[in-house]
Amino acid sequence: MDDFIRSEIDTETIEDDDSSIYLSIGDLMSGLLMFFALLFITALLQLAQKDVPKRVVIGNVVGQMKSNNINVKVNPETGDVSIQESILFAKGSTELKPEGKAFLRRFIPVYSGVIFSKSEFEQEISRVVIEGHTSSDGDDKTNLQLSLLRSSSVYNYIFYDMNFPTKAPLSQKILAAGRGEIESDKKLDNPGDRKVVFRFQFRSDELKKDIVKTSL
């Protein structure tokens, strides 16, 4: 009888110990989930804070384009400035039209002026890329070459034929690239795809990638 009672007590003790272990593991898991949730929230707050200078830069670009009556399309999310082919080039040509040169003489001082208007803007923008884009009409190789030559024509005109106050610092940030028909509508020849885009590369976006990698 004593052995039976002792066995029952031992069984209850083991069950209590198992329950304690399970509770400890459960508490540990809950703690870990809470930790990662807080880490994720902190990362989101950091990302939101890093986006502030970027949004201010884009807002200033939009405002300056409007106040100076410069006819361009500015993406409010990325700050990309799109200039239609018809403004700068004749169809199929890589030589800037006279009206295209006149447009750049108006556009570039204002655009560059925003970048260097404040030290935080200058620090936030790590690179400006002049991208040539084509529609899907024609073959890939020809379109890629055309887009690159067009972006080079814009670059050369800005830095070899123009003078403006922020020319020297802008030359340290800017480069030309050809994108061809990569971003074009593949189903039809859309004239809107033939354009030159001035695209910002933001330091906050680079930091954002680092924060995401760290938090994973």
mmCIF file of N, CA, C and O in Angstrom, residues 3 7 10 15-16 27 44 55 83 96 111 113 138 162-163 168 179-180 193 202:
data_model
loop_
_atom_site.group_PDB
_atom_site.id
_atom_site.type_symbol
_atom_site.label_atom_id
_atom_site.label_comp_id
_atom_site.label_asym_id
_atom_site.label_seq_id
_atom_site.Cartn_x
_atom_site.Cartn_y
_atom_site.Cartn_z
ATOM 1 N N ASP A 3 3.907 1.411 -1.042
ATOM 2 C CA ASP A 3 4.561 1.510 -2.341
ATOM 3 C C ASP A 3 3.637 2.139 -3.366
ATOM 4 O O ASP A 3 4.055 2.916 -4.229
ATOM 5 N N SER A 7 4.299 5.584 -5.285
ATOM 6 C CA SER A 7 4.299 5.608 -6.753
ATOM 7 C C SER A 7 3.397 6.696 -7.280
ATOM 8 O O SER A 7 3.728 7.401 -8.234
ATOM 9 N N ASP A 10 5.113 10.010 -6.742
ATOM 10 C CA ASP A 10 6.189 10.195 -7.716
ATOM 11 C C ASP A 10 5.630 10.584 -9.083
ATOM 12 O O ASP A 10 6.184 11.436 -9.782
ATOM 13 N N GLU A 15 4.659 14.689 -13.267
ATOM 14 C CA GLU A 15 3.718 15.472 -14.080
ATOM 15 C C GLU A 15 3.852 16.962 -13.788
ATOM 16 O O GLU A 15 3.795 17.799 -14.684
ATOM 17 N N ASP A 16 4.046 17.297 -12.480
ATOM 18 C CA ASP A 16 4.234 18.700 -12.115
ATOM 19 C C ASP A 16 5.509 19.264 -12.738
ATOM 20 O O ASP A 16 5.533 20.394 -13.229
ATOM 21 N N ASP A 27 6.748 30.350 -21.800
ATOM 22 C CA ASP A 27 7.137 31.711 -21.417
ATOM 23 C C ASP A 27 8.298 32.202 -22.275
ATOM 24 O O ASP A 27 8.350 33.376 -22.675
ATOM 25 N N LEU A 44 10.421 49.496 -38.228
ATOM 26 C CA LEU A 44 9.432 50.272 -38.990
ATOM 27 C C LEU A 44 9.524 51.755 -38.659
ATOM 28 O O LEU A 44 9.440 52.612 -39.553
ATOM 29 N N ARG A 55 11.039 62.464 -48.652
ATOM 30 C CA ARG A 55 9.751 63.074 -48.992
ATOM 31 C C ARG A 55 9.866 64.582 -49.138
ATOM 32 O O ARG A 55 9.218 65.193 -49.992
ATOM 33 N N ILE A 83 10.848 63.295 -68.819
ATOM 34 C CA ILE A 83 10.780 64.284 -69.897
ATOM 35 C C ILE A 83 10.486 63.536 -71.195
ATOM 36 O O ILE A 83 11.254 62.653 -71.597
ATOM 37 N N LEU A 96 19.993 66.402 -79.718
ATOM 38 C CA LEU A 96 19.026 67.274 -79.067
ATOM 39 C C LEU A 96 18.480 68.322 -80.028
ATOM 40 O O LEU A 96 19.239 68.939 -80.783
ATOM 41 N N TYR A 111 16.286 72.227 -61.179
ATOM 42 C CA TYR A 111 16.383 70.861 -60.635
ATOM 43 C C TYR A 111 17.624 70.712 -59.756
ATOM 44 O O TYR A 111 17.539 70.243 -58.613
ATOM 45 N N GLY A 113 19.308 73.092 -58.478
ATOM 46 C CA GLY A 113 19.194 74.033 -57.366
ATOM 47 C C GLY A 113 18.489 73.434 -56.167
ATOM 48 O O GLY A 113 18.833 73.739 -55.012
ATOM 49 N N GLY A 138 10.765 48.111 -82.413
ATOM 50 C CA GLY A 138 12.147 47.846 -82.826
ATOM 51 C C GLY A 138 12.767 46.729 -82.013
ATOM 52 O O GLY A 138 12.119 46.119 -81.158
ATOM 53 N N MET A 162 26.542 74.054 -71.014
ATOM 54 C CA MET A 162 25.752 74.887 -70.109
ATOM 55 C C MET A 162 26.601 75.402 -68.956
ATOM 56 O O MET A 162 27.612 74.791 -68.591
ATOM 57 N N ASN A 163 26.170 76.513 -68.404
ATOM 58 C CA ASN A 163 26.765 77.052 -67.186
ATOM 59 C C ASN A 163 25.654 77.398 -66.203
ATOM 60 O O ASN A 163 24.687 78.065 -66.575
ATOM 61 N N ALA A 168 29.352 72.241 -60.882
ATOM 62 C CA ALA A 168 30.473 71.439 -60.364
ATOM 63 C C ALA A 168 30.015 70.363 -59.385
ATOM 64 O O ALA A 168 30.365 69.180 -59.559
ATOM 65 N N ARG A 179 18.355 52.470 -70.646
ATOM 66 C CA ARG A 179 17.473 51.413 -70.160
ATOM 67 C C ARG A 179 16.737 50.709 -71.293
ATOM 68 O O ARG A 179 16.058 49.719 -71.086
ATOM 69 N N GLY A 180 16.845 51.282 -72.512
ATOM 70 C CA GLY A 180 16.181 50.650 -73.639
ATOM 71 C C GLY A 180 14.684 50.528 -73.422
ATOM 72 O O GLY A 180 14.028 51.437 -72.945
ATOM 73 N N ASP A 193 6.402 55.850 -73.546
ATOM 74 C CA ASP A 193 7.563 55.102 -73.062
ATOM 75 C C ASP A 193 8.875 55.693 -73.575
ATOM 76 O O ASP A 193 9.938 55.374 -73.045
ATOM 77 N N PHE A 202 18.534 57.582 -53.310
ATOM 78 C CA PHE A 202 18.511 58.165 -51.973
ATOM 79 C C PHE A 202 19.317 57.335 -50.977
ATOM 80 O O PHE A 202 19.247 56.111 -50.984
#
